[in-house]
XYZ file of C-alpha atoms in Angstrom:
296
model
C -10.724 -4.765 27.210
C -11.643 -1.195 26.550
C -9.284 -1.071 23.481
C -11.850 -3.147 21.471
C -14.781 -1.552 19.954
C -17.935 -1.785 22.147
C -19.762 -4.528 20.225
C -16.698 -6.815 20.643
C -16.396 -6.405 24.369
C -19.007 -8.778 25.631
C -17.604 -11.423 23.369
C -14.019 -10.672 24.500
C -15.066 -10.769 28.103
C -16.835 -14.179 27.805
C -13.976 -15.722 25.902
C -11.419 -14.320 28.318
C -13.294 -15.617 31.264
C -13.332 -19.045 29.640
C -9.744 -19.138 28.752
C -8.435 -17.859 32.238
C -10.521 -20.616 33.871
C -8.611 -23.231 31.841
C -5.222 -21.909 30.850
C -3.998 -25.341 29.702
C -6.459 -25.060 26.870
C -6.019 -21.387 26.189
C -4.554 -20.272 22.937
C -3.836 -16.611 22.626
C -4.429 -14.754 19.403
C -4.400 -11.096 18.126
C -7.603 -9.508 17.303
C -11.346 -9.414 18.139
C -13.510 -12.482 18.041
C -14.102 -13.559 14.485
C -10.705 -12.419 13.192
C -8.543 -14.693 11.036
C -6.188 -15.436 13.798
C -9.343 -16.633 15.811
C -10.331 -18.892 12.916
C -6.711 -20.297 12.686
C -6.690 -21.019 16.379
C -9.762 -23.171 16.227
C -8.548 -24.981 13.121
C -5.184 -25.639 14.685
C -6.606 -26.543 18.154
C -10.343 -27.506 17.758
C -10.686 -28.084 21.513
C -8.993 -24.974 22.708
C -10.334 -21.953 24.635
C -9.351 -19.065 22.369
C -7.947 -15.892 24.182
C -8.399 -12.655 22.258
C -5.565 -10.023 22.643
C -5.646 -6.567 21.231
C -1.999 -6.730 19.973
C 0.618 -9.380 19.081
C 2.655 -8.321 22.189
C -0.348 -8.992 24.434
C -0.789 -12.395 22.918
C 2.918 -13.205 23.624
C 2.635 -11.856 27.127
C -0.368 -14.021 27.790
C 1.830 -17.142 27.073
C 4.850 -15.783 28.989
C 2.648 -15.084 31.938
C 1.011 -18.473 31.997
C -2.540 -17.217 31.123
C -2.307 -19.234 27.928
C -0.654 -22.425 26.780
C 0.358 -21.018 23.547
C -0.248 -18.261 20.960
C -0.921 -18.461 17.294
C 0.583 -15.451 15.322
C 0.491 -14.693 11.532
C 3.794 -14.204 10.134
C 3.411 -14.091 6.449
C 0.946 -13.853 3.577
C 1.142 -15.175 0.055
C -0.056 -11.930 -1.359
C 1.236 -9.168 0.873
C 4.420 -10.566 2.464
C 5.395 -10.131 6.321
C 2.643 -9.751 8.893
C 4.087 -9.831 12.309
C 7.646 -8.774 13.001
C 8.370 -12.034 14.628
C 12.063 -11.626 14.331
C 11.716 -8.608 16.734
C 9.153 -10.052 19.021
C 10.127 -13.630 19.533
C 13.883 -13.349 20.398
C 12.897 -10.949 23.305
C 9.981 -12.995 24.395
C 11.771 -16.208 25.643
C 9.259 -18.252 23.693
C 9.850 -20.859 21.008
C 8.108 -21.836 17.747
C 6.531 -25.257 18.331
C 4.300 -25.429 15.173
C 2.954 -23.807 12.072
C -0.573 -23.492 10.382
C -1.645 -22.338 6.898
C -5.087 -20.573 6.633
C -6.649 -19.850 3.282
C -7.926 -16.366 3.545
C -11.425 -15.370 2.262
C -12.117 -11.624 2.762
C -15.621 -10.266 2.711
C -16.848 -6.676 2.813
C -19.215 -6.305 5.849
C -21.476 -3.385 6.501
C -24.950 -2.004 6.504
C -25.104 -1.658 2.638
C -25.433 -1.262 -0.135
C -22.000 -1.704 -1.788
C -22.650 1.305 -4.032
C -22.875 3.445 -1.072
C -19.605 2.357 0.689
C -16.935 4.988 0.697
C -14.428 3.710 3.281
C -13.246 0.305 4.240
C -11.357 -0.322 7.468
C -9.367 -3.337 8.351
C -5.873 -4.699 9.193
C -3.255 -3.169 6.737
C -2.562 -6.821 5.480
C -6.324 -7.363 4.598
C -6.413 -3.958 2.800
C -3.228 -4.744 0.811
C -4.684 -8.107 -0.186
C -7.850 -6.405 -1.628
C -6.354 -3.216 -2.938
C -7.221 -3.763 -6.504
C -10.939 -4.647 -5.691
C -11.217 -1.534 -3.393
C -9.720 0.693 -6.099
C -12.109 -0.666 -8.698
C -15.093 0.273 -6.366
C -13.694 3.728 -5.489
C -13.438 2.686 -1.768
C -10.883 4.402 0.303
C -8.818 2.001 2.569
C -8.388 2.841 6.278
C -6.063 0.969 8.615
C -7.391 -0.630 11.848
C -5.853 -3.091 14.346
C -7.533 -6.094 13.087
C -10.186 -7.416 10.770
C -12.959 -8.533 13.001
C -12.226 -5.558 15.329
C -12.937 -3.382 12.272
C -16.212 -5.187 11.853
C -17.112 -4.352 15.509
C -16.106 -0.674 14.839
C -18.438 -0.537 11.865
C -21.323 -2.036 13.767
C -20.818 0.588 16.440
C -20.797 3.527 13.856
C -24.009 2.611 12.068
C -22.708 4.471 9.114
C -23.770 2.884 5.727
C -20.725 4.549 3.899
C -18.308 2.714 6.195
C -17.567 -1.022 5.742
C -14.897 -3.473 7.104
C -12.817 -6.143 5.433
C -13.200 -9.217 7.596
C -13.856 -12.963 7.536
C -17.375 -13.697 6.577
C -18.300 -15.201 9.930
C -17.723 -11.965 11.643
C -20.939 -10.535 10.051
C -23.170 -12.646 12.384
C -20.993 -11.893 15.411
C -21.551 -8.106 14.977
C -24.943 -7.887 13.133
C -23.567 -6.799 9.825
C -24.529 -7.879 6.236
C -22.063 -9.583 3.765
C -22.019 -7.028 0.994
C -19.344 -8.867 -1.154
C -17.427 -12.227 -0.721
C -14.106 -13.511 -1.868
C -12.626 -10.184 -2.910
C -8.910 -10.812 -2.371
C -6.776 -9.936 -5.390
C -5.792 -13.689 -5.979
C -7.350 -17.042 -5.157
C -4.117 -18.470 -3.582
C -4.373 -15.798 -0.729
C -2.975 -17.824 2.284
C -1.523 -16.723 5.706
C 1.072 -18.746 7.571
C 0.869 -18.690 11.277
C 3.382 -19.974 13.884
C 2.544 -21.412 17.288
C 4.542 -19.910 20.236
C 4.965 -21.733 23.514
C 7.035 -21.294 26.756
C 9.091 -24.447 25.961
C 9.612 -26.965 23.227
C 7.908 -30.398 23.371
C 10.014 -33.125 24.965
C 9.866 -35.068 21.694
C 9.144 -33.983 18.169
C 6.407 -35.771 16.196
C 7.487 -37.809 13.235
C 7.515 -36.438 9.741
C 9.382 -33.612 7.828
C 10.519 -30.674 10.116
C 11.183 -26.974 9.850
C 13.776 -24.964 11.884
C 13.539 -21.218 12.309
C 16.479 -19.223 13.253
C 17.875 -15.659 13.387
C 21.528 -14.664 12.929
C 23.881 -11.612 12.407
C 26.624 -11.811 9.904
C 30.151 -10.404 10.463
C 30.690 -7.025 8.965
C 33.105 -8.173 6.220
C 32.852 -8.613 2.446
C 30.773 -11.617 1.157
C 29.735 -12.428 4.810
C 26.298 -13.659 3.881
C 27.664 -15.716 0.905
C 30.061 -17.539 3.179
C 27.524 -18.041 5.894
C 24.988 -19.570 3.461
C 27.575 -21.821 1.793
C 27.137 -24.639 4.316
C 23.456 -25.000 3.485
C 24.205 -25.435 -0.194
C 27.131 -27.839 0.273
C 25.153 -30.031 2.729
C 21.830 -30.037 0.707
C 19.733 -28.172 3.285
C 16.913 -26.346 1.660
C 16.325 -22.784 2.838
C 12.731 -21.785 2.268
C 12.893 -18.190 3.785
C 15.520 -15.680 4.235
C 14.668 -11.977 5.358
C 17.095 -9.292 6.374
C 16.305 -6.582 8.991
C 18.031 -3.873 11.110
C 17.889 -3.351 14.748
C 18.927 -0.244 16.722
C 20.409 2.861 14.973
C 23.229 1.100 13.186
C 23.151 0.365 9.397
C 26.530 -1.441 9.631
C 25.224 -4.906 10.747
C 22.437 -6.753 9.088
C 20.471 -9.664 10.889
C 18.557 -12.290 9.235
C 15.361 -14.352 9.799
C 15.617 -17.898 8.246
C 13.577 -20.936 7.773
C 15.188 -24.248 6.693
C 13.987 -27.780 6.231
C 15.246 -30.304 8.827
C 16.200 -30.093 12.377
C 19.246 -30.115 14.654
C 20.475 -33.715 15.000
C 20.174 -34.213 11.200
C 23.847 -34.578 10.105
C 23.413 -32.233 7.199
C 21.696 -29.599 9.121
C 24.335 -29.690 12.077
C 27.214 -29.267 9.518
C 25.412 -26.312 7.875
C 24.661 -24.637 11.283
C 28.387 -25.137 12.450
C 29.428 -23.273 9.201
C 26.938 -20.735 9.736
C 28.127 -20.069 13.299
C 31.713 -19.765 12.091
C 30.841 -16.989 9.608
C 28.388 -15.194 11.976
C 28.608 -13.067 15.058
C 25.864 -15.133 16.605
C 23.160 -17.628 15.696
C 19.772 -18.083 17.791
C 17.528 -21.054 17.049
C 13.877 -19.975 17.511
C 12.260 -23.380 17.160
C 12.078 -26.729 15.452
C 8.635 -28.034 14.512
C 6.719 -30.357 12.123
C 5.888 -29.050 8.810
C 2.159 -28.312 8.265
C 2.705 -28.240 4.496
C 5.232 -29.725 2.309
C 7.522 -27.139 0.680
C 8.227 -27.005 -3.063
């Protein structure tokens, strides 16, 4: 609680009490009330009791400990790429991906005003990256903070007219700030993809197109990735995301985070996964869930 800026603490306290009183409705999110993750939680689960958490790990722990039914975590943005290191956090958590949600992002500059007097803007590094051209054109220095709405609360506490926050417009009313500028992202398509994490997968998947997310480590041999990926091409399984990452101190073995269309039980997906397993040291499925948006 004390990690949040003072103006956010009463809101955090009320929301936390409501969520803990009804954990079956609680949805954990990272950030202060008013953050984009809070907006995503309410869009994806309109009847939920949002549970604000200061970090991604705290949101995951809330689900793992039973204080929340699920968590909603941003993992990638159309302008600025990866948000949360879900391939590090999720395999260690024991949670599974059970859904996804796409949120159009509309950043605003919040402060005491006027815009001409603002010299620094604080926000999550993703928000700063998504508005970097606008900030540069207004000679405003970016400064990284834990989340967008938390930055707005910090600006409210400071009372400094030279300091502003990049945050959702709704955060202005929560923290007594003015909207100094609206829709300042560097592209109109600015969208963040969130995944929903739960302790276990649902007993039955809803109808409709599905996504499957997995991580794997290829063998340390020439053309290992090429061979591992061959089964997806020959079986007509569409891969929508492939990211490499390193763990530990070794630079010898590369691990990959992957999204594919389809689900285990589909004949083509099963054949592709069998070939992937043959050419990999290990493969771990992180979840199968209904597509929130058609790919392609």
